[in-house]
Amino acid sequence: MAQTMRRSKEKRWIVLGEDGRHVTLGRHTDPTDAEIAAVQGALAAQGLGGWLAIMEGDYFGRRSPPALLMVRPLGSPAERFEAAVEAFETTRQQSFPTA
């Protein structure tokens, strides 16, 4: 039970793409300006936009999905942040093994 409680409070920085794909940018420290600039440059080189966000909660928690807090846009996303969050949740649920 203690491990479950600890994981449910997990907090990490992520880059959330317009289509819901995401990557972790950091867990135990805030990303540096250089790291954020590098990510923004990589997205722009591929013609993509996204957001720097904080994800809080257990990614694999079925009962309570993790919360996403937008920090700032990266590039010029064509979609709304809320649409990316919906796509993120769909992708997250698809990662659960079927029983």
PDB file of N, CA and C in Angstrom, residues 5-99:
ATOM      1  N   MET A   5       0.722   4.456  -2.684  1.00  0.00           N
ATOM      2  CA  MET A   5       0.547   5.848  -2.279  1.00  0.00           C
ATOM      3  C   MET A   5       1.688   6.712  -2.804  1.00  0.00           C
ATOM      4  N   ARG A   6       2.901   6.196  -2.747  1.00  0.00           N
ATOM      5  CA  ARG A   6       4.056   6.959  -3.208  1.00  0.00           C
ATOM      6  C   ARG A   6       3.974   7.182  -4.719  1.00  0.00           C
ATOM      7  N   ARG A   7       3.620   6.148  -5.481  1.00  0.00           N
ATOM      8  CA  ARG A   7       3.539   6.294  -6.919  1.00  0.00           C
ATOM      9  C   ARG A   7       2.428   7.239  -7.335  1.00  0.00           C
ATOM     10  N   SER A   8       1.329   7.249  -6.590  1.00  0.00           N
ATOM     11  CA  SER A   8       0.227   8.104  -6.990  1.00  0.00           C
ATOM     12  C   SER A   8       0.576   9.579  -6.857  1.00  0.00           C
ATOM     13  N   LYS A   9       1.606   9.918  -6.108  1.00  0.00           N
ATOM     14  CA  LYS A   9       2.028  11.300  -5.958  1.00  0.00           C
ATOM     15  C   LYS A   9       3.219  11.629  -6.865  1.00  0.00           C
ATOM     16  N   GLU A  10       3.557  10.712  -7.751  1.00  0.00           N
ATOM     17  CA  GLU A  10       4.692  10.937  -8.638  1.00  0.00           C
ATOM     18  C   GLU A  10       4.454  12.183  -9.490  1.00  0.00           C
ATOM     19  N   LYS A  11       5.507  12.946  -9.660  1.00  0.00           N
ATOM     20  CA  LYS A  11       5.440  14.175 -10.444  1.00  0.00           C
ATOM     21  C   LYS A  11       6.603  14.169 -11.424  1.00  0.00           C
ATOM     22  N   ARG A  12       6.310  14.454 -12.672  1.00  0.00           N
ATOM     23  CA  ARG A  12       7.373  14.521 -13.679  1.00  0.00           C
ATOM     24  C   ARG A  12       7.051  15.584 -14.718  1.00  0.00           C
ATOM     25  N   TRP A  13       8.118  16.112 -15.314  1.00  0.00           N
ATOM     26  CA  TRP A  13       7.996  17.041 -16.425  1.00  0.00           C
ATOM     27  C   TRP A  13       7.877  16.213 -17.690  1.00  0.00           C
ATOM     28  N   ILE A  14       6.944  16.574 -18.558  1.00  0.00           N
ATOM     29  CA  ILE A  14       6.809  15.873 -19.829  1.00  0.00           C
ATOM     30  C   ILE A  14       6.688  16.890 -20.967  1.00  0.00           C
ATOM     31  N   VAL A  15       6.955  16.389 -22.162  1.00  0.00           N
ATOM     32  CA  VAL A  15       6.633  17.119 -23.378  1.00  0.00           C
ATOM     33  C   VAL A  15       5.447  16.377 -23.968  1.00  0.00           C
ATOM     34  N   LEU A  16       4.330  17.069 -24.121  1.00  0.00           N
ATOM     35  CA  LEU A  16       3.105  16.489 -24.662  1.00  0.00           C
ATOM     36  C   LEU A  16       2.920  16.976 -26.082  1.00  0.00           C
ATOM     37  N   GLY A  17       2.858  16.024 -27.008  1.00  0.00           N
ATOM     38  CA  GLY A  17       2.634  16.366 -28.403  1.00  0.00           C
ATOM     39  C   GLY A  17       1.162  16.561 -28.696  1.00  0.00           C
ATOM     40  N   GLU A  18       0.877  17.177 -29.812  1.00  0.00           N
ATOM     41  CA  GLU A  18      -0.506  17.453 -30.201  1.00  0.00           C
ATOM     42  C   GLU A  18      -1.345  16.190 -30.331  1.00  0.00           C
ATOM     43  N   ASP A  19      -0.705  15.082 -30.675  1.00  0.00           N
ATOM     44  CA  ASP A  19      -1.431  13.829 -30.870  1.00  0.00           C
ATOM     45  C   ASP A  19      -1.469  12.953 -29.613  1.00  0.00           C
ATOM     46  N   GLY A  20      -1.019  13.484 -28.485  1.00  0.00           N
ATOM     47  CA  GLY A  20      -1.061  12.734 -27.232  1.00  0.00           C
ATOM     48  C   GLY A  20       0.211  11.986 -26.894  1.00  0.00           C
ATOM     49  N   ARG A  21       1.115  11.875 -27.878  1.00  0.00           N
ATOM     50  CA  ARG A  21       2.398  11.243 -27.557  1.00  0.00           C
ATOM     51  C   ARG A  21       3.136  12.116 -26.562  1.00  0.00           C
ATOM     52  N   HIS A  22       3.970  11.497 -25.772  1.00  0.00           N
ATOM     53  CA  HIS A  22       4.650  12.242 -24.720  1.00  0.00           C
ATOM     54  C   HIS A  22       5.976  11.582 -24.370  1.00  0.00           C
ATOM     55  N   VAL A  23       6.866  12.393 -23.856  1.00  0.00           N
ATOM     56  CA  VAL A  23       8.153  11.903 -23.363  1.00  0.00           C
ATOM     57  C   VAL A  23       8.441  12.606 -22.043  1.00  0.00           C
ATOM     58  N   THR A  24       9.125  11.884 -21.170  1.00  0.00           N
ATOM     59  CA  THR A  24       9.520  12.456 -19.887  1.00  0.00           C
ATOM     60  C   THR A  24      10.750  13.320 -20.093  1.00  0.00           C
ATOM     61  N   LEU A  25      10.717  14.506 -19.537  1.00  0.00           N
ATOM     62  CA  LEU A  25      11.855  15.424 -19.627  1.00  0.00           C
ATOM     63  C   LEU A  25      12.645  15.427 -18.324  1.00  0.00           C
ATOM     64  N   GLY A  26      12.003  15.120 -17.221  1.00  0.00           N
ATOM     65  CA  GLY A  26      12.704  15.062 -15.952  1.00  0.00           C
ATOM     66  C   GLY A  26      11.771  14.685 -14.823  1.00  0.00           C
ATOM     67  N   ARG A  27      12.341  14.045 -13.823  1.00  0.00           N
ATOM     68  CA  ARG A  27      11.540  13.648 -12.671  1.00  0.00           C
ATOM     69  C   ARG A  27      11.952  14.356 -11.396  1.00  0.00           C
ATOM     70  N   HIS A  28      13.237  14.435 -11.158  1.00  0.00           N
ATOM     71  CA  HIS A  28      13.703  14.908  -9.855  1.00  0.00           C
ATOM     72  C   HIS A  28      14.216  16.341  -9.880  1.00  0.00           C
ATOM     73  N   THR A  29      14.338  16.912 -11.056  1.00  0.00           N
ATOM     74  CA  THR A  29      14.779  18.299 -11.167  1.00  0.00           C
ATOM     75  C   THR A  29      13.980  18.986 -12.273  1.00  0.00           C
ATOM     76  N   ASP A  30      13.916  20.278 -12.201  1.00  0.00           N
ATOM     77  CA  ASP A  30      13.263  21.041 -13.263  1.00  0.00           C
ATOM     78  C   ASP A  30      14.150  21.006 -14.503  1.00  0.00           C
ATOM     79  N   PRO A  31      13.548  20.983 -15.692  1.00  0.00           N
ATOM     80  CA  PRO A  31      14.370  21.031 -16.905  1.00  0.00           C
ATOM     81  C   PRO A  31      15.073  22.375 -17.018  1.00  0.00           C
ATOM     82  N   THR A  32      16.244  22.353 -17.600  1.00  0.00           N
ATOM     83  CA  THR A  32      16.993  23.591 -17.797  1.00  0.00           C
ATOM     84  C   THR A  32      16.461  24.315 -19.031  1.00  0.00           C
ATOM     85  N   ASP A  33      16.799  25.586 -19.137  1.00  0.00           N
ATOM     86  CA  ASP A  33      16.413  26.349 -20.323  1.00  0.00           C
ATOM     87  C   ASP A  33      17.002  25.719 -21.582  1.00  0.00           C
ATOM     88  N   ALA A  34      18.226  25.194 -21.473  1.00  0.00           N
ATOM     89  CA  ALA A  34      18.877  24.554 -22.628  1.00  0.00           C
ATOM     90  C   ALA A  34      18.123  23.294 -23.046  1.00  0.00           C
ATOM     91  N   GLU A  35      17.661  22.499 -22.092  1.00  0.00           N
ATOM     92  CA  GLU A  35      16.897  21.285 -22.416  1.00  0.00           C
ATOM     93  C   GLU A  35      15.578  21.639 -23.095  1.00  0.00           C
ATOM     94  N   ILE A  36      14.915  22.647 -22.581  1.00  0.00           N
ATOM     95  CA  ILE A  36      13.645  23.069 -23.171  1.00  0.00           C
ATOM     96  C   ILE A  36      13.863  23.607 -24.579  1.00  0.00           C
ATOM     97  N   ALA A  37      14.909  24.394 -24.776  1.00  0.00           N
ATOM     98  CA  ALA A  37      15.220  24.931 -26.108  1.00  0.00           C
ATOM     99  C   ALA A  37      15.538  23.806 -27.088  1.00  0.00           C
ATOM    100  N   ALA A  38      16.256  22.788 -26.634  1.00  0.00           N
ATOM    101  CA  ALA A  38      16.595  21.656 -27.499  1.00  0.00           C
ATOM    102  C   ALA A  38      15.339  20.903 -27.924  1.00  0.00           C
ATOM    103  N   VAL A  39      14.431  20.696 -26.992  1.00  0.00           N
ATOM    104  CA  VAL A  39      13.174  20.005 -27.313  1.00  0.00           C
ATOM    105  C   VAL A  39      12.359  20.838 -28.292  1.00  0.00           C
ATOM    106  N   GLN A  40      12.268  22.125 -28.027  1.00  0.00           N
ATOM    107  CA  GLN A  40      11.503  22.992 -28.913  1.00  0.00           C
ATOM    108  C   GLN A  40      12.101  22.990 -30.317  1.00  0.00           C
ATOM    109  N   GLY A  41      13.428  23.006 -30.411  1.00  0.00           N
ATOM    110  CA  GLY A  41      14.084  22.946 -31.715  1.00  0.00           C
ATOM    111  C   GLY A  41      13.821  21.628 -32.433  1.00  0.00           C
ATOM    112  N   ALA A  42      13.841  20.526 -31.690  1.00  0.00           N
ATOM    113  CA  ALA A  42      13.580  19.209 -32.286  1.00  0.00           C
ATOM    114  C   ALA A  42      12.145  19.120 -32.794  1.00  0.00           C
ATOM    115  N   LEU A  43      11.200  19.651 -32.038  1.00  0.00           N
ATOM    116  CA  LEU A  43       9.806  19.655 -32.494  1.00  0.00           C
ATOM    117  C   LEU A  43       9.662  20.502 -33.753  1.00  0.00           C
ATOM    118  N   ALA A  44      10.254  21.681 -33.740  1.00  0.00           N
ATOM    119  CA  ALA A  44      10.150  22.583 -34.889  1.00  0.00           C
ATOM    120  C   ALA A  44      10.767  21.956 -36.135  1.00  0.00           C
ATOM    121  N   ALA A  45      11.887  21.251 -35.973  1.00  0.00           N
ATOM    122  CA  ALA A  45      12.543  20.613 -37.119  1.00  0.00           C
ATOM    123  C   ALA A  45      11.645  19.566 -37.772  1.00  0.00           C
ATOM    124  N   GLN A  46      10.716  19.023 -36.995  1.00  0.00           N
ATOM    125  CA  GLN A  46       9.792  18.015 -37.526  1.00  0.00           C
ATOM    126  C   GLN A  46       8.431  18.623 -37.872  1.00  0.00           C
ATOM    127  N   GLY A  47       8.316  19.939 -37.725  1.00  0.00           N
ATOM    128  CA  GLY A  47       7.054  20.610 -38.026  1.00  0.00           C
ATOM    129  C   GLY A  47       5.980  20.336 -36.993  1.00  0.00           C
ATOM    130  N   LEU A  48       6.388  20.062 -35.751  1.00  0.00           N
ATOM    131  CA  LEU A  48       5.442  19.719 -34.699  1.00  0.00           C
ATOM    132  C   LEU A  48       5.390  20.798 -33.622  1.00  0.00           C
ATOM    133  N   GLY A  49       4.293  20.832 -32.926  1.00  0.00           N
ATOM    134  CA  GLY A  49       4.143  21.679 -31.759  1.00  0.00           C
ATOM    135  C   GLY A  49       3.759  20.814 -30.580  1.00  0.00           C
ATOM    136  N   GLY A  50       3.847  21.366 -29.410  1.00  0.00           N
ATOM    137  CA  GLY A  50       3.472  20.622 -28.216  1.00  0.00           C
ATOM    138  C   GLY A  50       3.491  21.536 -27.008  1.00  0.00           C
ATOM    139  N   TRP A  51       3.571  20.927 -25.844  1.00  0.00           N
ATOM    140  CA  TRP A  51       3.554  21.687 -24.607  1.00  0.00           C
ATOM    141  C   TRP A  51       4.528  21.089 -23.607  1.00  0.00           C
ATOM    142  N   LEU A  52       5.109  21.950 -22.825  1.00  0.00           N
ATOM    143  CA  LEU A  52       5.826  21.536 -21.635  1.00  0.00           C
ATOM    144  C   LEU A  52       4.754  21.430 -20.562  1.00  0.00           C
ATOM    145  N   ALA A  53       4.692  20.289 -19.899  1.00  0.00           N
ATOM    146  CA  ALA A  53       3.631  20.058 -18.915  1.00  0.00           C
ATOM    147  C   ALA A  53       4.181  19.299 -17.721  1.00  0.00           C
ATOM    148  N   ILE A  54       3.432  19.334 -16.650  1.00  0.00           N
ATOM    149  CA  ILE A  54       3.735  18.529 -15.472  1.00  0.00           C
ATOM    150  C   ILE A  54       2.670  17.453 -15.380  1.00  0.00           C
ATOM    151  N   MET A  55       3.110  16.210 -15.256  1.00  0.00           N
ATOM    152  CA  MET A  55       2.198  15.090 -15.059  1.00  0.00           C
ATOM    153  C   MET A  55       2.313  14.663 -13.609  1.00  0.00           C
ATOM    154  N   GLU A  56       1.188  14.595 -12.940  1.00  0.00           N
ATOM    155  CA  GLU A  56       1.191  14.186 -11.545  1.00  0.00           C
ATOM    156  C   GLU A  56       0.228  13.022 -11.374  1.00  0.00           C
ATOM    157  N   GLY A  57       0.744  11.935 -10.803  1.00  0.00           N
ATOM    158  CA  GLY A  57      -0.074  10.756 -10.556  1.00  0.00           C
ATOM    159  C   GLY A  57       0.539   9.524 -11.194  1.00  0.00           C
ATOM    160  N   ASP A  58      -0.137   8.421 -11.029  1.00  0.00           N
ATOM    161  CA  ASP A  58       0.331   7.128 -11.517  1.00  0.00           C
ATOM    162  C   ASP A  58      -0.118   6.912 -12.960  1.00  0.00           C
ATOM    163  N   TYR A  59       0.830   6.816 -13.880  1.00  0.00           N
ATOM    164  CA  TYR A  59       0.510   6.633 -15.296  1.00  0.00           C
ATOM    165  C   TYR A  59      -0.354   5.399 -15.515  1.00  0.00           C
ATOM    166  N   PHE A  60      -0.076   4.331 -14.770  1.00  0.00           N
ATOM    167  CA  PHE A  60      -0.800   3.081 -14.952  1.00  0.00           C
ATOM    168  C   PHE A  60      -1.972   2.922 -13.989  1.00  0.00           C
ATOM    169  N   GLY A  61      -2.319   3.972 -13.266  1.00  0.00           N
ATOM    170  CA  GLY A  61      -3.462   3.917 -12.365  1.00  0.00           C
ATOM    171  C   GLY A  61      -4.762   3.886 -13.153  1.00  0.00           C
ATOM    172  N   ARG A  62      -5.539   2.849 -12.974  1.00  0.00           N
ATOM    173  CA  ARG A  62      -6.798   2.725 -13.728  1.00  0.00           C
ATOM    174  C   ARG A  62      -7.921   3.555 -13.121  1.00  0.00           C
ATOM    175  N   ARG A  63      -7.909   3.698 -11.814  1.00  0.00           N
ATOM    176  CA  ARG A  63      -9.025   4.384 -11.148  1.00  0.00           C
ATOM    177  C   ARG A  63      -8.926   5.897 -11.218  1.00  0.00           C
ATOM    178  N   SER A  64      -7.731   6.405 -11.122  1.00  0.00           N
ATOM    179  CA  SER A  64      -7.580   7.860 -11.185  1.00  0.00           C
ATOM    180  C   SER A  64      -6.443   8.189 -12.137  1.00  0.00           C
ATOM    181  N   PRO A  65      -6.773   8.718 -13.302  1.00  0.00           N
ATOM    182  CA  PRO A  65      -5.741   9.041 -14.285  1.00  0.00           C
ATOM    183  C   PRO A  65      -4.834  10.153 -13.776  1.00  0.00           C
ATOM    184  N   PRO A  66      -3.618  10.217 -14.289  1.00  0.00           N
ATOM    185  CA  PRO A  66      -2.728  11.306 -13.888  1.00  0.00           C
ATOM    186  C   PRO A  66      -3.278  12.642 -14.383  1.00  0.00           C
ATOM    187  N   ALA A  67      -2.955  13.675 -13.651  1.00  0.00           N
ATOM    188  CA  ALA A  67      -3.365  15.024 -14.031  1.00  0.00           C
ATOM    189  C   ALA A  67      -2.243  15.672 -14.831  1.00  0.00           C
ATOM    190  N   LEU A  68      -2.614  16.434 -15.846  1.00  0.00           N
ATOM    191  CA  LEU A  68      -1.642  17.163 -16.650  1.00  0.00           C
ATOM    192  C   LEU A  68      -1.872  18.657 -16.474  1.00  0.00           C
ATOM    193  N   LEU A  69      -0.800  19.356 -16.186  1.00  0.00           N
ATOM    194  CA  LEU A  69      -0.842  20.800 -16.012  1.00  0.00           C
ATOM    195  C   LEU A  69       0.044  21.431 -17.081  1.00  0.00           C
ATOM    196  N   MET A  70      -0.550  22.243 -17.937  1.00  0.00           N
ATOM    197  CA  MET A  70       0.225  22.905 -18.975  1.00  0.00           C
ATOM    198  C   MET A  70       1.112  23.969 -18.340  1.00  0.00           C
ATOM    199  N   VAL A  71       2.383  23.948 -18.711  1.00  0.00           N
ATOM    200  CA  VAL A  71       3.312  24.976 -18.257  1.00  0.00           C
ATOM    201  C   VAL A  71       3.434  26.051 -19.335  1.00  0.00           C
ATOM    202  N   ARG A  72       3.721  25.590 -20.571  1.00  0.00           N
ATOM    203  CA  ARG A  72       3.788  26.549 -21.683  1.00  0.00           C
ATOM    204  C   ARG A  72       3.836  25.800 -23.005  1.00  0.00           C
ATOM    205  N   PRO A  73       3.400  26.464 -24.080  1.00  0.00           N
ATOM    206  CA  PRO A  73       3.495  25.841 -25.398  1.00  0.00           C
ATOM    207  C   PRO A  73       4.950  25.765 -25.858  1.00  0.00           C
ATOM    208  N   LEU A  74       5.227  24.766 -26.670  1.00  0.00           N
ATOM    209  CA  LEU A  74       6.529  24.619 -27.333  1.00  0.00           C
ATOM    210  C   LEU A  74       6.250  24.676 -28.823  1.00  0.00           C
ATOM    211  N   GLY A  75       6.783  25.654 -29.470  1.00  0.00           N
ATOM    212  CA  GLY A  75       6.470  25.846 -30.879  1.00  0.00           C
ATOM    213  C   GLY A  75       5.095  26.486 -30.999  1.00  0.00           C
ATOM    214  N   SER A  76       4.426  26.168 -32.071  1.00  0.00           N
ATOM    215  CA  SER A  76       3.085  26.710 -32.317  1.00  0.00           C
ATOM    216  C   SER A  76       2.112  25.559 -32.527  1.00  0.00           C
ATOM    217  N   PRO A  77       1.612  24.978 -31.439  1.00  0.00           N
ATOM    218  CA  PRO A  77       0.687  23.848 -31.603  1.00  0.00           C
ATOM    219  C   PRO A  77      -0.558  24.274 -32.387  1.00  0.00           C
ATOM    220  N   ALA A  78      -0.986  23.403 -33.289  1.00  0.00           N
ATOM    221  CA  ALA A  78      -2.186  23.672 -34.081  1.00  0.00           C
ATOM    222  C   ALA A  78      -3.445  23.232 -33.337  1.00  0.00           C
ATOM    223  N   GLU A  79      -3.294  22.347 -32.380  1.00  0.00           N
ATOM    224  CA  GLU A  79      -4.421  21.831 -31.601  1.00  0.00           C
ATOM    225  C   GLU A  79      -4.494  22.539 -30.252  1.00  0.00           C
ATOM    226  N   ARG A  80      -5.622  22.376 -29.580  1.00  0.00           N
ATOM    227  CA  ARG A  80      -5.774  22.872 -28.212  1.00  0.00           C
ATOM    228  C   ARG A  80      -5.112  21.893 -27.250  1.00  0.00           C
ATOM    229  N   PHE A  81      -4.650  22.387 -26.117  1.00  0.00           N
ATOM    230  CA  PHE A  81      -4.044  21.546 -25.087  1.00  0.00           C
ATOM    231  C   PHE A  81      -5.033  20.470 -24.641  1.00  0.00           C
ATOM    232  N   GLU A  82      -6.293  20.825 -24.491  1.00  0.00           N
ATOM    233  CA  GLU A  82      -7.310  19.875 -24.036  1.00  0.00           C
ATOM    234  C   GLU A  82      -7.465  18.700 -25.004  1.00  0.00           C
ATOM    235  N   ALA A  83      -7.346  18.957 -26.301  1.00  0.00           N
ATOM    236  CA  ALA A  83      -7.426  17.876 -27.292  1.00  0.00           C
ATOM    237  C   ALA A  83      -6.229  16.943 -27.158  1.00  0.00           C
ATOM    238  N   ALA A  84      -5.056  17.499 -26.889  1.00  0.00           N
ATOM    239  CA  ALA A  84      -3.862  16.676 -26.687  1.00  0.00           C
ATOM    240  C   ALA A  84      -3.995  15.837 -25.423  1.00  0.00           C
ATOM    241  N   VAL A  85      -4.602  16.396 -24.378  1.00  0.00           N
ATOM    242  CA  VAL A  85      -4.815  15.643 -23.136  1.00  0.00           C
ATOM    243  C   VAL A  85      -5.763  14.480 -23.389  1.00  0.00           C
ATOM    244  N   GLU A  86      -6.816  14.694 -24.170  1.00  0.00           N
ATOM    245  CA  GLU A  86      -7.741  13.606 -24.505  1.00  0.00           C
ATOM    246  C   GLU A  86      -7.020  12.503 -25.277  1.00  0.00           C
ATOM    247  N   ALA A  87      -6.181  12.882 -26.223  1.00  0.00           N
ATOM    248  CA  ALA A  87      -5.416  11.895 -26.990  1.00  0.00           C
ATOM    249  C   ALA A  87      -4.427  11.170 -26.083  1.00  0.00           C
ATOM    250  N   PHE A  88      -3.814  11.881 -25.147  1.00  0.00           N
ATOM    251  CA  PHE A  88      -2.911  11.276 -24.170  1.00  0.00           C
ATOM    252  C   PHE A  88      -3.647  10.202 -23.372  1.00  0.00           C
ATOM    253  N   GLU A  89      -4.838  10.530 -22.908  1.00  0.00           N
ATOM    254  CA  GLU A  89      -5.609   9.577 -22.092  1.00  0.00           C
ATOM    255  C   GLU A  89      -5.981   8.341 -22.905  1.00  0.00           C
ATOM    256  N   THR A  90      -6.336   8.524 -24.165  1.00  0.00           N
ATOM    257  CA  THR A  90      -6.654   7.381 -25.025  1.00  0.00           C
ATOM    258  C   THR A  90      -5.423   6.490 -25.189  1.00  0.00           C
ATOM    259  N   THR A  91      -4.281   7.091 -25.455  1.00  0.00           N
ATOM    260  CA  THR A  91      -3.030   6.339 -25.596  1.00  0.00           C
ATOM    261  C   THR A  91      -2.680   5.627 -24.305  1.00  0.00           C
ATOM    262  N   ARG A  92      -2.841   6.309 -23.185  1.00  0.00           N
ATOM    263  CA  ARG A  92      -2.531   5.730 -21.878  1.00  0.00           C
ATOM    264  C   ARG A  92      -3.396   4.508 -21.615  1.00  0.00           C
ATOM    265  N   GLN A  93      -4.686   4.603 -21.883  1.00  0.00           N
ATOM    266  CA  GLN A  93      -5.584   3.482 -21.630  1.00  0.00           C
ATOM    267  C   GLN A  93      -5.263   2.292 -22.535  1.00  0.00           C
ATOM    268  N   GLN A  94      -4.801   2.561 -23.750  1.00  0.00           N
ATOM    269  CA  GLN A  94      -4.448   1.481 -24.669  1.00  0.00           C
ATOM    270  C   GLN A  94      -3.207   0.728 -24.225  1.00  0.00           C
ATOM    271  N   SER A  95      -2.437   1.314 -23.310  1.00  0.00           N
ATOM    272  CA  SER A  95      -1.219   0.649 -22.827  1.00  0.00           C
ATOM    273  C   SER A  95      -1.521  -0.382 -21.748  1.00  0.00           C
ATOM    274  N   PHE A  96      -2.762  -0.397 -21.254  1.00  0.00           N
ATOM    275  CA  PHE A  96      -3.130  -1.379 -20.215  1.00  0.00           C
ATOM    276  C   PHE A  96      -3.259  -2.761 -20.850  1.00  0.00           C
ATOM    277  N   PRO A  97      -2.714  -3.781 -20.207  1.00  0.00           N
ATOM    278  CA  PRO A  97      -2.899  -5.133 -20.744  1.00  0.00           C
ATOM    279  C   PRO A  97      -4.363  -5.539 -20.644  1.00  0.00           C
ATOM    280  N   THR A  98      -4.824  -6.260 -21.645  1.00  0.00           N
ATOM    281  CA  THR A  98      -6.217  -6.727 -21.628  1.00  0.00           C
ATOM    282  C   THR A  98      -6.284  -8.011 -20.802  1.00  0.00           C
ATOM    283  N   ALA A  99      -7.352  -8.144 -20.062  1.00  0.00           N
ATOM    284  CA  ALA A  99      -7.506  -9.322 -19.203  1.00  0.00           C
ATOM    285  C   ALA A  99      -8.212 -10.441 -19.904  1.00  0.00           C
TER     286      ALA A  99
END
